[in-house]
Short mmCIF file of C-alpha atoms in Angstrom, two decimals:
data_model
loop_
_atom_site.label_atom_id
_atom_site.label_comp_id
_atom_site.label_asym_id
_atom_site.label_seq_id
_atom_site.Cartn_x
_atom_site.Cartn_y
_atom_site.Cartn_z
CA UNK Y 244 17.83 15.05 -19.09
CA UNK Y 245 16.65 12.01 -17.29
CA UNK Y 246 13.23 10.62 -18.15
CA UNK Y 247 10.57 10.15 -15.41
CA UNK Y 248 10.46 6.61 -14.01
CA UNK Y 249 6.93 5.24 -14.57
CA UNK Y 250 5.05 3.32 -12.08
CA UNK Y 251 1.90 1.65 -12.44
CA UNK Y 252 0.41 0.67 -9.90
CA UNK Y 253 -2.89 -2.09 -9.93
CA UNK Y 254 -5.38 -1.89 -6.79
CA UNK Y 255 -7.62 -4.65 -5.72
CA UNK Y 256 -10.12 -1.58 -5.49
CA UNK Y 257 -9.64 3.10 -5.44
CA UNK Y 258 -8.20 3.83 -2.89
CA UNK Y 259 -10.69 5.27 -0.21
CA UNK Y 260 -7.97 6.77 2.34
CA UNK Y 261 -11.23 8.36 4.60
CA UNK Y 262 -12.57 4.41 4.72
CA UNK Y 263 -10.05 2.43 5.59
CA UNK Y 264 -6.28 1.81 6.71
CA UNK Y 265 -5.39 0.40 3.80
CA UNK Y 266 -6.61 3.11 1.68
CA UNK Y 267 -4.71 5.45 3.64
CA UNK Y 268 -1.84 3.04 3.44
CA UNK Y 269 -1.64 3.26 -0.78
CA UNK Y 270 -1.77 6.86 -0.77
CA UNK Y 271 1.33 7.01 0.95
CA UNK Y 272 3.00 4.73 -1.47
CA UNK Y 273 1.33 6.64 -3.79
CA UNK Y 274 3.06 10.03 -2.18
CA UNK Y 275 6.54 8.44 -1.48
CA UNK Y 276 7.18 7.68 -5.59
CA UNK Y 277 5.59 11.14 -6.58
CA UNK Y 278 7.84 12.82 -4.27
CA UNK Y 279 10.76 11.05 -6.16
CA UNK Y 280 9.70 11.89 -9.42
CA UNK Y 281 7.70 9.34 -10.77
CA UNK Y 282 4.82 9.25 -13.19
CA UNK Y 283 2.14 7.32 -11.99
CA UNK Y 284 -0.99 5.78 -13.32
CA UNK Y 285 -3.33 3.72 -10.84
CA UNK Y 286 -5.57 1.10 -13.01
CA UNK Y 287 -7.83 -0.93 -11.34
CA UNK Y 288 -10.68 -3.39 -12.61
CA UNK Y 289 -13.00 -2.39 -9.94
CA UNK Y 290 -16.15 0.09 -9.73
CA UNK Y 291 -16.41 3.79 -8.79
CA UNK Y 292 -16.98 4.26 -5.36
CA UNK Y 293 -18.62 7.28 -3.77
CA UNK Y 294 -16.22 7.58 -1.33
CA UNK Y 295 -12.85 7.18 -3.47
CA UNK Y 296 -9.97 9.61 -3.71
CA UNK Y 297 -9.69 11.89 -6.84
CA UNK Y 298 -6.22 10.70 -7.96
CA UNK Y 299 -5.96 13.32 -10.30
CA UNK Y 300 -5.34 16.08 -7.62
CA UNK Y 301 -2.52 14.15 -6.72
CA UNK Y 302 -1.41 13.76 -10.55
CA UNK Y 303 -2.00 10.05 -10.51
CA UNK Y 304 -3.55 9.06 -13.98
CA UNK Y 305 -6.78 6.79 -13.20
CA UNK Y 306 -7.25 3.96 -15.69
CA UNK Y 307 -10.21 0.80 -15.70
CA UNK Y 308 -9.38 -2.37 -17.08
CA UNK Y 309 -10.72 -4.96 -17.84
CA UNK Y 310 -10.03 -8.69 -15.83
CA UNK Y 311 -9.68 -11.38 -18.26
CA UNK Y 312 -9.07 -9.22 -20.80
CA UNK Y 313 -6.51 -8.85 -23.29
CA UNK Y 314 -7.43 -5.03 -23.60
CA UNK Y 315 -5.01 -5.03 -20.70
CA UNK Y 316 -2.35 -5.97 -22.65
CA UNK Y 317 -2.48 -3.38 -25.25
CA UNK Y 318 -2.50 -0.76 -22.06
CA UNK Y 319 0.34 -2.08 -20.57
CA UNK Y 320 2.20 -2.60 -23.62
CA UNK Y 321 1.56 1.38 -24.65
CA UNK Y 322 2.05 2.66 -21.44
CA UNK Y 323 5.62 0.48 -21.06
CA UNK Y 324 5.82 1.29 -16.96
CA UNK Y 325 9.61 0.74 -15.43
CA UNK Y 326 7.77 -0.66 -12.23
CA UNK Y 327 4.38 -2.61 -11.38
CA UNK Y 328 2.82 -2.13 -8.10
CA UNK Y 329 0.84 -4.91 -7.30
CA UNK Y 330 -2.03 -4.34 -4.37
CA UNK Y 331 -2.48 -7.41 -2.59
CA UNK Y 332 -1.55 -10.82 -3.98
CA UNK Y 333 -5.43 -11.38 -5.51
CA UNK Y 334 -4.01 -8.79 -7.80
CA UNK Y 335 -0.69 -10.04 -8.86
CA UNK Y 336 -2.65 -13.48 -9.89
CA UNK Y 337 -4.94 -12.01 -11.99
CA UNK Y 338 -2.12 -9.90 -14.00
CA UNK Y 339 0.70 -10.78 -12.86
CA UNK Y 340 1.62 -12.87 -15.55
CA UNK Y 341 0.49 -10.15 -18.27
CA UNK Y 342 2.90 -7.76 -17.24
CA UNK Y 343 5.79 -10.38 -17.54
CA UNK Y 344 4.18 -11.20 -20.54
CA UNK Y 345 4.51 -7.70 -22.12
CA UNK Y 346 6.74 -6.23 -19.78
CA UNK Y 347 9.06 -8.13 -19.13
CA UNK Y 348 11.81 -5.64 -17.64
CA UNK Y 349 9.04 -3.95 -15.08
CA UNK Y 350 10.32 -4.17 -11.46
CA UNK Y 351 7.40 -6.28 -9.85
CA UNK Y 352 6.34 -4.96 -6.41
CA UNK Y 353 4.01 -6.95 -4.22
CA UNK Y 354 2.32 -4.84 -1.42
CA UNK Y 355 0.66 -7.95 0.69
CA UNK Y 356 -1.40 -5.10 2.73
CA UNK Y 357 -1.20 -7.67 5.35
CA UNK Y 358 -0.79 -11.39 5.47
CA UNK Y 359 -4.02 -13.19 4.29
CA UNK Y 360 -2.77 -16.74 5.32
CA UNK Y 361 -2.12 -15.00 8.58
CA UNK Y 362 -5.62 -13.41 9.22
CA UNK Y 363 -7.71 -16.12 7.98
CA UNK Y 364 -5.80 -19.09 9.60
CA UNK Y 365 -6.48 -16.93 13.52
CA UNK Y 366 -10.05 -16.15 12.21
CA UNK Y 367 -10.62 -20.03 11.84
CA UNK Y 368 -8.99 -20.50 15.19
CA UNK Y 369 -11.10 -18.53 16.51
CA UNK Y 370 -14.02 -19.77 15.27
CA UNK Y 371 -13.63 -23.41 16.26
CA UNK Y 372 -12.59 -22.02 19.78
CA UNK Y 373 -8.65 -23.37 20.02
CA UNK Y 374 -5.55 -21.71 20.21
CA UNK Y 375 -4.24 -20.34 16.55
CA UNK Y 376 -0.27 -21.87 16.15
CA UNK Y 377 1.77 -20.85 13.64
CA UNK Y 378 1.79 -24.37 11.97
CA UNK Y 379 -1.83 -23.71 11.06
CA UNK Y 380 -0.02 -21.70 8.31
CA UNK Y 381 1.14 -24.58 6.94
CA UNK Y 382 -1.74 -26.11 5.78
CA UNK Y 383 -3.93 -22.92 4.94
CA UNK Y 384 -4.89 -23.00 1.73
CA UNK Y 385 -4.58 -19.15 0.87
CA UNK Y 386 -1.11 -19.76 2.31
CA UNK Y 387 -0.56 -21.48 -0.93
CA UNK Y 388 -1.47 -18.74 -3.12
CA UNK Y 389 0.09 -15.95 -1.18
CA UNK Y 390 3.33 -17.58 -1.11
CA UNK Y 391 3.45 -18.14 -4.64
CA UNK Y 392 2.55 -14.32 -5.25
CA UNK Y 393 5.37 -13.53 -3.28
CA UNK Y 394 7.67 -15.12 -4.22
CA UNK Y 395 6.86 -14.40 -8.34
CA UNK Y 396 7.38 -10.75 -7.35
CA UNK Y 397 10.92 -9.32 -7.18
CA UNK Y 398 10.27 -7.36 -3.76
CA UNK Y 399 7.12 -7.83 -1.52
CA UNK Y 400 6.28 -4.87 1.20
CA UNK Y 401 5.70 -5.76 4.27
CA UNK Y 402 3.75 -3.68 7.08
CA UNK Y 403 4.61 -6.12 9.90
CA UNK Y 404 8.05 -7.72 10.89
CA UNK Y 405 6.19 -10.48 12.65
CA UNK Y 406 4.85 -11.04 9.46
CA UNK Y 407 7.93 -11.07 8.04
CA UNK Y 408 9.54 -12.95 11.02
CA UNK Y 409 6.50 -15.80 9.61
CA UNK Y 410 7.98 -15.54 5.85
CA UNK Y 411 11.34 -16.33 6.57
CA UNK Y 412 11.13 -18.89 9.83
CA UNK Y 413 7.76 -20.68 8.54
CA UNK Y 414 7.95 -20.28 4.96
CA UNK Y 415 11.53 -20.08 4.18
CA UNK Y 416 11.62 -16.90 1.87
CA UNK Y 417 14.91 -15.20 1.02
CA UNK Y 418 14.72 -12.36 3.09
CA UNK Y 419 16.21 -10.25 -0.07
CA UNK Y 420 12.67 -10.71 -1.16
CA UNK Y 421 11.32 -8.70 1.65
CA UNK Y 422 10.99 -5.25 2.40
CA UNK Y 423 9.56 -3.90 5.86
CA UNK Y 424 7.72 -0.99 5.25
CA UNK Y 425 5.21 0.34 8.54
CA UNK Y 426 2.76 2.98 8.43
CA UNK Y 427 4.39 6.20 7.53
CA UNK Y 428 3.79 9.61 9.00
CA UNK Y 429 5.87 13.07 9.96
CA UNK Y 430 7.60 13.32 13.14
CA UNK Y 431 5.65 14.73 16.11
CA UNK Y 432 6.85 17.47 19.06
CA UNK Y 433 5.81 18.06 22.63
CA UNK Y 434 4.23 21.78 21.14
CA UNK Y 435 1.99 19.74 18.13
CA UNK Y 436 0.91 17.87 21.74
CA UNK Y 437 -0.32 21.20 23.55
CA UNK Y 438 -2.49 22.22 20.22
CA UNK Y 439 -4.63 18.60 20.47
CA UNK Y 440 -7.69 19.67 22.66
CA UNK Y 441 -7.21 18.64 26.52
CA UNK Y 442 -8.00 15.70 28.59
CA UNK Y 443 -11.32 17.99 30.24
CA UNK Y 444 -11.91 19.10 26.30
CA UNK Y 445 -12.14 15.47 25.45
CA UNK Y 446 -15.21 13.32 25.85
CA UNK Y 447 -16.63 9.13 25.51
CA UNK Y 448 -14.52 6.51 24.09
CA UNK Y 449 -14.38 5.76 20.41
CA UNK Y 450 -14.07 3.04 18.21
CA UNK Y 451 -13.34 3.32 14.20
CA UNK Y 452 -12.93 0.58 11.72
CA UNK Y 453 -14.51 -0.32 8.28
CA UNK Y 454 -17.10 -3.16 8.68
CA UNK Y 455 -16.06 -4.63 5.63
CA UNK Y 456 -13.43 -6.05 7.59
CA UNK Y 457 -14.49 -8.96 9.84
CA UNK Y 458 -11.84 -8.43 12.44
CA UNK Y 459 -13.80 -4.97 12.89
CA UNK Y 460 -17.45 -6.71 13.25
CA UNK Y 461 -16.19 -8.77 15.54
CA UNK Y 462 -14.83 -6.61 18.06
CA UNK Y 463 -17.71 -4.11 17.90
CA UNK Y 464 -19.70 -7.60 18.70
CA UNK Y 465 -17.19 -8.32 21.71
CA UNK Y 466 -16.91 -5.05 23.04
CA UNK Y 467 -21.11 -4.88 23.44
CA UNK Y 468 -21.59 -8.43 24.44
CA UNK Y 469 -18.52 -8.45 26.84
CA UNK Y 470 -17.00 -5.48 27.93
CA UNK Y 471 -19.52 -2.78 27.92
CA UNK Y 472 -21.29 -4.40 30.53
CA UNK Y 473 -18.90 -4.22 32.84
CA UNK Y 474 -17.49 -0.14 32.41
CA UNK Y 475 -21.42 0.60 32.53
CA UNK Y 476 -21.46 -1.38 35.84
CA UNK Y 477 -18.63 0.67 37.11
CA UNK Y 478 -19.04 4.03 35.50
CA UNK Y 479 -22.64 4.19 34.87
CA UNK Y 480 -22.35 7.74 32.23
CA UNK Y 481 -20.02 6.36 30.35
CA UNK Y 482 -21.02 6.50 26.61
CA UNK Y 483 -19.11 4.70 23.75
CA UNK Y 484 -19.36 5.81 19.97
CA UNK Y 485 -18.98 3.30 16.96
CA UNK Y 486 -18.06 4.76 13.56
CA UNK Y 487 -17.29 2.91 10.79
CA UNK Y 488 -17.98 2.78 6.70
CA UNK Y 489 -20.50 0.19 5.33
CA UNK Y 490 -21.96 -1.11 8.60
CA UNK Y 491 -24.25 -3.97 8.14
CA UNK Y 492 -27.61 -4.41 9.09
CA UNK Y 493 -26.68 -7.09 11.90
CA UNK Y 494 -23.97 -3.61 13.12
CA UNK Y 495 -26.84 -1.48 13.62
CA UNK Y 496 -28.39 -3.37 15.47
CA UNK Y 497 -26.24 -2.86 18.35
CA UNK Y 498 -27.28 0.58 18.68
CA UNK Y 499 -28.53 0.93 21.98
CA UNK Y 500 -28.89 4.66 23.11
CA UNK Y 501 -30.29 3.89 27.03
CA UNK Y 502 -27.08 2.07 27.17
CA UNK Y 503 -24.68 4.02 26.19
CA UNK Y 504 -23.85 2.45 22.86
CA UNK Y 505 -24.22 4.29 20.22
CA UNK Y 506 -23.43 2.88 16.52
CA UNK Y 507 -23.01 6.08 14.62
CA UNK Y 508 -21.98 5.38 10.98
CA UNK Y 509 -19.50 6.09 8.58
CA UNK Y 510 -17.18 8.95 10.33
CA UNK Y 511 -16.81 12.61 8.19
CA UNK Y 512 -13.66 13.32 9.59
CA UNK Y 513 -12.33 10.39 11.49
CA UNK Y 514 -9.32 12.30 12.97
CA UNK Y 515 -11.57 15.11 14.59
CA UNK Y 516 -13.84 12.54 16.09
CA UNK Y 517 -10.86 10.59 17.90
CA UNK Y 518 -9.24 14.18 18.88
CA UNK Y 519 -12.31 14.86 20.39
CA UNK Y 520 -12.90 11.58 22.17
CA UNK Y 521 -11.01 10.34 25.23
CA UNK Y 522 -9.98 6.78 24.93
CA UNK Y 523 -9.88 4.88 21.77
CA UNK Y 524 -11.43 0.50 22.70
CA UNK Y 525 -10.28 -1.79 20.09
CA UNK Y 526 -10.15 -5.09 21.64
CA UNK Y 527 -9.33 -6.90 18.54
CA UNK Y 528 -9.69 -10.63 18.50
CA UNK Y 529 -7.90 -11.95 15.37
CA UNK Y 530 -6.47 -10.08 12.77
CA UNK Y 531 -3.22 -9.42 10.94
CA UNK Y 532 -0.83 -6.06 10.00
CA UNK Y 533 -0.98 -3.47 11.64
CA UNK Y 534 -3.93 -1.60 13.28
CA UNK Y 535 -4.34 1.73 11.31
CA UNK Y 536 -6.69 3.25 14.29
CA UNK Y 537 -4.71 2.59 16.65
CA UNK Y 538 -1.68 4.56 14.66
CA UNK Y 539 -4.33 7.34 14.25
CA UNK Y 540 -5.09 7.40 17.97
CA UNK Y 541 -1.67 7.92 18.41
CA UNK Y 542 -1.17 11.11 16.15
CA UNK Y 543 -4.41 12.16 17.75
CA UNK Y 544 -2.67 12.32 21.08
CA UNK Y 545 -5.47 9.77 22.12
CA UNK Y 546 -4.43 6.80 24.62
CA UNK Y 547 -5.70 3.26 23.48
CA UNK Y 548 -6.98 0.47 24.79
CA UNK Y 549 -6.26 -2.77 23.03
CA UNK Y 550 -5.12 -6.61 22.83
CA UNK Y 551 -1.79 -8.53 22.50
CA UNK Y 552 -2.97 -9.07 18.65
CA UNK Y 553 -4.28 -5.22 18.42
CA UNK Y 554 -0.64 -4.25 19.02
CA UNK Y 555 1.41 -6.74 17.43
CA UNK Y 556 4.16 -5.43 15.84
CA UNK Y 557 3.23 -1.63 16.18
CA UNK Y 558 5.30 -0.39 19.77
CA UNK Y 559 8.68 -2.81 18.93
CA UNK Y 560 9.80 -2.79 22.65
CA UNK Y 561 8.50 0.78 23.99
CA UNK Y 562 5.91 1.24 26.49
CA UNK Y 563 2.03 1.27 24.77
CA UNK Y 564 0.16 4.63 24.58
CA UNK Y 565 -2.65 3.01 27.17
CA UNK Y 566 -2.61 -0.74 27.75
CA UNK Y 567 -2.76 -4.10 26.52
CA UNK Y 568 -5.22 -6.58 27.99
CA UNK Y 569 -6.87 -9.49 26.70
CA UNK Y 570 -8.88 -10.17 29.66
CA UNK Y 571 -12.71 -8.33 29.20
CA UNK Y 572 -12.85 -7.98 32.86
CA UNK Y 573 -9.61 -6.47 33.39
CA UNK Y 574 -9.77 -4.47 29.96
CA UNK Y 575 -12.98 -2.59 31.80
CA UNK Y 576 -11.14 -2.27 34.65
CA UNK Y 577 -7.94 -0.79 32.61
CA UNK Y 578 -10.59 1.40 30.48
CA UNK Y 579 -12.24 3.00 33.27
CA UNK Y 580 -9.24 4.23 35.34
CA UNK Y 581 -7.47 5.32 31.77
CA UNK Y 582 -10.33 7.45 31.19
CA UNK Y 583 -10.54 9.03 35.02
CA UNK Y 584 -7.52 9.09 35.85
CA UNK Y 585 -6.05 12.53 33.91
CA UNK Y 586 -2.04 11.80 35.02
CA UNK Y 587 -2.22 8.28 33.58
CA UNK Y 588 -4.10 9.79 30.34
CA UNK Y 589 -1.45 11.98 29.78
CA UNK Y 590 1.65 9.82 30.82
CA UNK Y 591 0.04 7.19 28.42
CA UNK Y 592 -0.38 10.52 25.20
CA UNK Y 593 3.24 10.88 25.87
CA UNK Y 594 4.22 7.44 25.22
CA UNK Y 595 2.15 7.33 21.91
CA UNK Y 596 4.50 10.13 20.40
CA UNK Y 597 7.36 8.06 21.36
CA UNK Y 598 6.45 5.31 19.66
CA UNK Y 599 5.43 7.51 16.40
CA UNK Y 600 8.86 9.02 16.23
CA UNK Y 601 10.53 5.29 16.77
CA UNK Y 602 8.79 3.55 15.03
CA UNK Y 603 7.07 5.20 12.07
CA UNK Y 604 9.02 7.97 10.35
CA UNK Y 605 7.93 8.35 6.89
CA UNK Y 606 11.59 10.12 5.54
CA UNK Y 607 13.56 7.28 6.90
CA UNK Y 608 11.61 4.33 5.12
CA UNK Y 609 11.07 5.96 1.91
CA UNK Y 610 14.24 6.63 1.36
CA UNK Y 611 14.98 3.14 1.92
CA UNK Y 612 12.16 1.98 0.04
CA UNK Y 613 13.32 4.11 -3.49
CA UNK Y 614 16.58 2.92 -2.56
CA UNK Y 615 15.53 -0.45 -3.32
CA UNK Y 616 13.46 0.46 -6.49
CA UNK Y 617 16.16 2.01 -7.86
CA UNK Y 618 18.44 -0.90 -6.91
CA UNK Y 619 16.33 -3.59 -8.73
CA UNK Y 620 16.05 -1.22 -11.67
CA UNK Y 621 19.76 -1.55 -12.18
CA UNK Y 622 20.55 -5.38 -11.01
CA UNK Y 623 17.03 -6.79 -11.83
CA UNK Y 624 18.67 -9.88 -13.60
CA UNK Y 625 21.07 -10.86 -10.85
CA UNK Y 626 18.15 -10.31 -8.58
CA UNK Y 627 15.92 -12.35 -10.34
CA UNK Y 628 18.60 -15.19 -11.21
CA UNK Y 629 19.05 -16.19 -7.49
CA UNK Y 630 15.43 -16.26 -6.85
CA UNK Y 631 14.87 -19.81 -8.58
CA UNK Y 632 11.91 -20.85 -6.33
CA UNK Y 633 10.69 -17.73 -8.19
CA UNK Y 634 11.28 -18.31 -12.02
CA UNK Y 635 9.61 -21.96 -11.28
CA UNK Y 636 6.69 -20.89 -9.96
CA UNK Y 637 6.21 -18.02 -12.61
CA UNK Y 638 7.23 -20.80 -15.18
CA UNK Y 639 4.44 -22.81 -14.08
CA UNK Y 640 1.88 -21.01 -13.11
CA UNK Y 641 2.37 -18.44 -16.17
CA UNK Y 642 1.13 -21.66 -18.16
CA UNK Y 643 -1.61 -22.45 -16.19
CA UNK Y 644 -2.96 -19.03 -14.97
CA UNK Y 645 -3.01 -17.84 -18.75
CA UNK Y 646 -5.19 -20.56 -20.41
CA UNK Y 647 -7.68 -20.06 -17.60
CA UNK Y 648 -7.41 -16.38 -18.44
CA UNK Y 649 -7.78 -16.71 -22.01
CA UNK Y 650 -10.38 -19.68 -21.76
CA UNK Y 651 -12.47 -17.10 -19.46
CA UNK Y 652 -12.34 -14.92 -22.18
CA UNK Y 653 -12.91 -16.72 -24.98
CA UNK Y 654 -16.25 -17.76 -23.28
CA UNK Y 655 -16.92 -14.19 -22.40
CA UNK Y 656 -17.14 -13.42 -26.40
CA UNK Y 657 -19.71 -16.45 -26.74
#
């Protein structure tokens, strides 16, 4: 009898699927490997949350370490895991190099969320007022970092394939150590459409999006100081609702009743708030990945309204479930008529399960993905012998990230 394949997977924090898109994002990972058999322990150095996932209903083992600690050793030695799941390339810095240390063997797996260099290079764009080019990239100094992470790992999962388009045309990376792996969800039908409550059920438009997130801040921030003006102009009733978990003090702010503009706090049940709302806004201004709301709209049968970065990489060439504007006046314009108009609602619901049976189906990608795993597990050596860029920078930075490690701790004791 075959023994279970262990995976252990280390999160930057527990996952809070309810939260954010990223939480919802590991606990598919999370249900692809259990499906195929795997034993799975999550360990992660950061605190309890209120609002995080009891990964012991799914049978995930939960385990805190320590960072800086050679506690974590010991654990990783004992528990001897086939592969390491890495979340987010913060992650595979602080233990990456402990794993090769006593793991040596262990398939490393670097799930880059979304690309950092990416996001923060278009946020500083943004912020000085030009135009964000792709040879920004070049001299961002996360970009550095990231790389490095990625290309230390064996395979790195990525949600975008512009992203990955930027690995292998900016960066050069072997495209062997690249996976693409989008949002993953079930198939949907024209029936599951009828059940979702109608376009006269339906009321306001939504927004959702975790405020510890800057992209999400700032778009909550556009959409008051520039859009909103202009749909109340033109459709006077028209009443938008903000949810999101941990708004800030400068998000609440916004609240603004008489105008419409509510800011109502972290969402129970996101999915029956957008099923109940007409038109999801998410003018997103910088960013990077894909948008997890707008996914959710989707599945929600709920048309969207959002920007040329909002959608990047989410439709590939099919028709968006609502529209794409980057102009605020036009974007109004586009909002307004979405939300009257019942025909275009309904042509544009349509288009959003299109793009969720194209684009995202969960049984073809996992399969891949375990394909892969299972691949690696085999031909690890060969794989890792033609990724010399790879052994180099592990060589190196093995050296250098350890003594900090072990300095830090060493003073810790003092």
């Amino acid at each position: 009898m075959n023994q279970l394949k262990k995976l252990l997977i280390i999160g930057f924090v527990w996952p809070e699927p309810k939260s954010s898109a990223a939480g919802g994002r590991m606990m598919q990972l999370i249900s692809i490997f259990k499906e195929k058999g795997f034993e799975i322990t999550f360990a992660s150095a950061a605190q309890d949350s209120d609002f995080m996932i009891d990964l012991a209903e799914f049978g995930v083992e939960k385990k805190s370490i320590e960072l800086n600690s050679s506690s974590f050793d010991d654990f990783i030695a004992g528990l001897n895991p086939d592969v390491v799941l890495f979340d987010r390339f913060m992650i595979e810095e602080q233990f990456g190099w402990r794993v090769i240390e006593n793991c040596p063997k262990a398939i490393r797996i670097l799930d880059t969320e979304d690309l950092h260099c990416l996001r923060t290079a278009r946020q500083k764009a943004f912020k000085e007022n030009r135009n964000f080019e792709l040879p920004d990239l070049l001299s961002e100094e996360v970009a550095k970092r990231e790389i490095a992470s990625i290309l230390r790992c064996d395979v790195s999962l990525m949600i975008s394939e512009f992203e990955m388009d930027i690995l292998k045309n900016v960066f050069k990376i072997n495209e062997d150590l690249l996976f693409y792996l989008p949002f993953l969800v079930d198939k949907m039908n024209e029936e599951e459409l009828q059940k979702l409550p109608s376009f006269e059920e339906r009321k306001n438009f939504v927004f959702i999006g975790n405020f510890l997130h800057e992209p999400n801040w700032n778009t909550v921030q556009y959409l008051k100081e520039a859009i909103w003006p202009f749909i109340k102009k033109d459709f006077p009733e028209a009443v938008l609702e903000v949810y999101g978990a941990y708004p800030s003090q400068k998000v609440l702010q916004l609240h603004q009743p008489k105008n419409g503009f509510f800011i109502m706090g972290r969402a129970g049940d996101a999915n029956e708030i957008v099923k109940k709302s007409r038109i999801v806004l998410a003018p997103i201004r910088f960013g990077a990945g894909l948008k997890g709301k707008l996914l959710e709209a989707m599945q929600c049968g709920t048309p969207s309204a959002t920007t040329t970065i909002g959608s990047e990489s989410m439709h590939a060439n099919l028709p968006w479930n609502g529209f794409i504007e980057d102009n605020p006046e036009e974007f109004s314009k586009k909002a307004i008529a979405l939300y009257q108009d019942e025909n275009l609602w309904k042509q544009a619901q349509k288009k959003g399960i299109t793009i969720i049976n194209e684009c995202y189906q969960k049984s073809k990608y996992s399969a891949q993905l375990i394909s892969l795993v299972n691949s690696l597990l085999i031909n690890s050596e060969r794989h890792r012998l033609h990724n010399f860029m790879g052994n180099l920078l592990q060589h190196h930075a093995f050296k250098s990230t350890m003594y900090m490690s072990k300095w830090i701790e060493a003073k810790n004791k003092n």
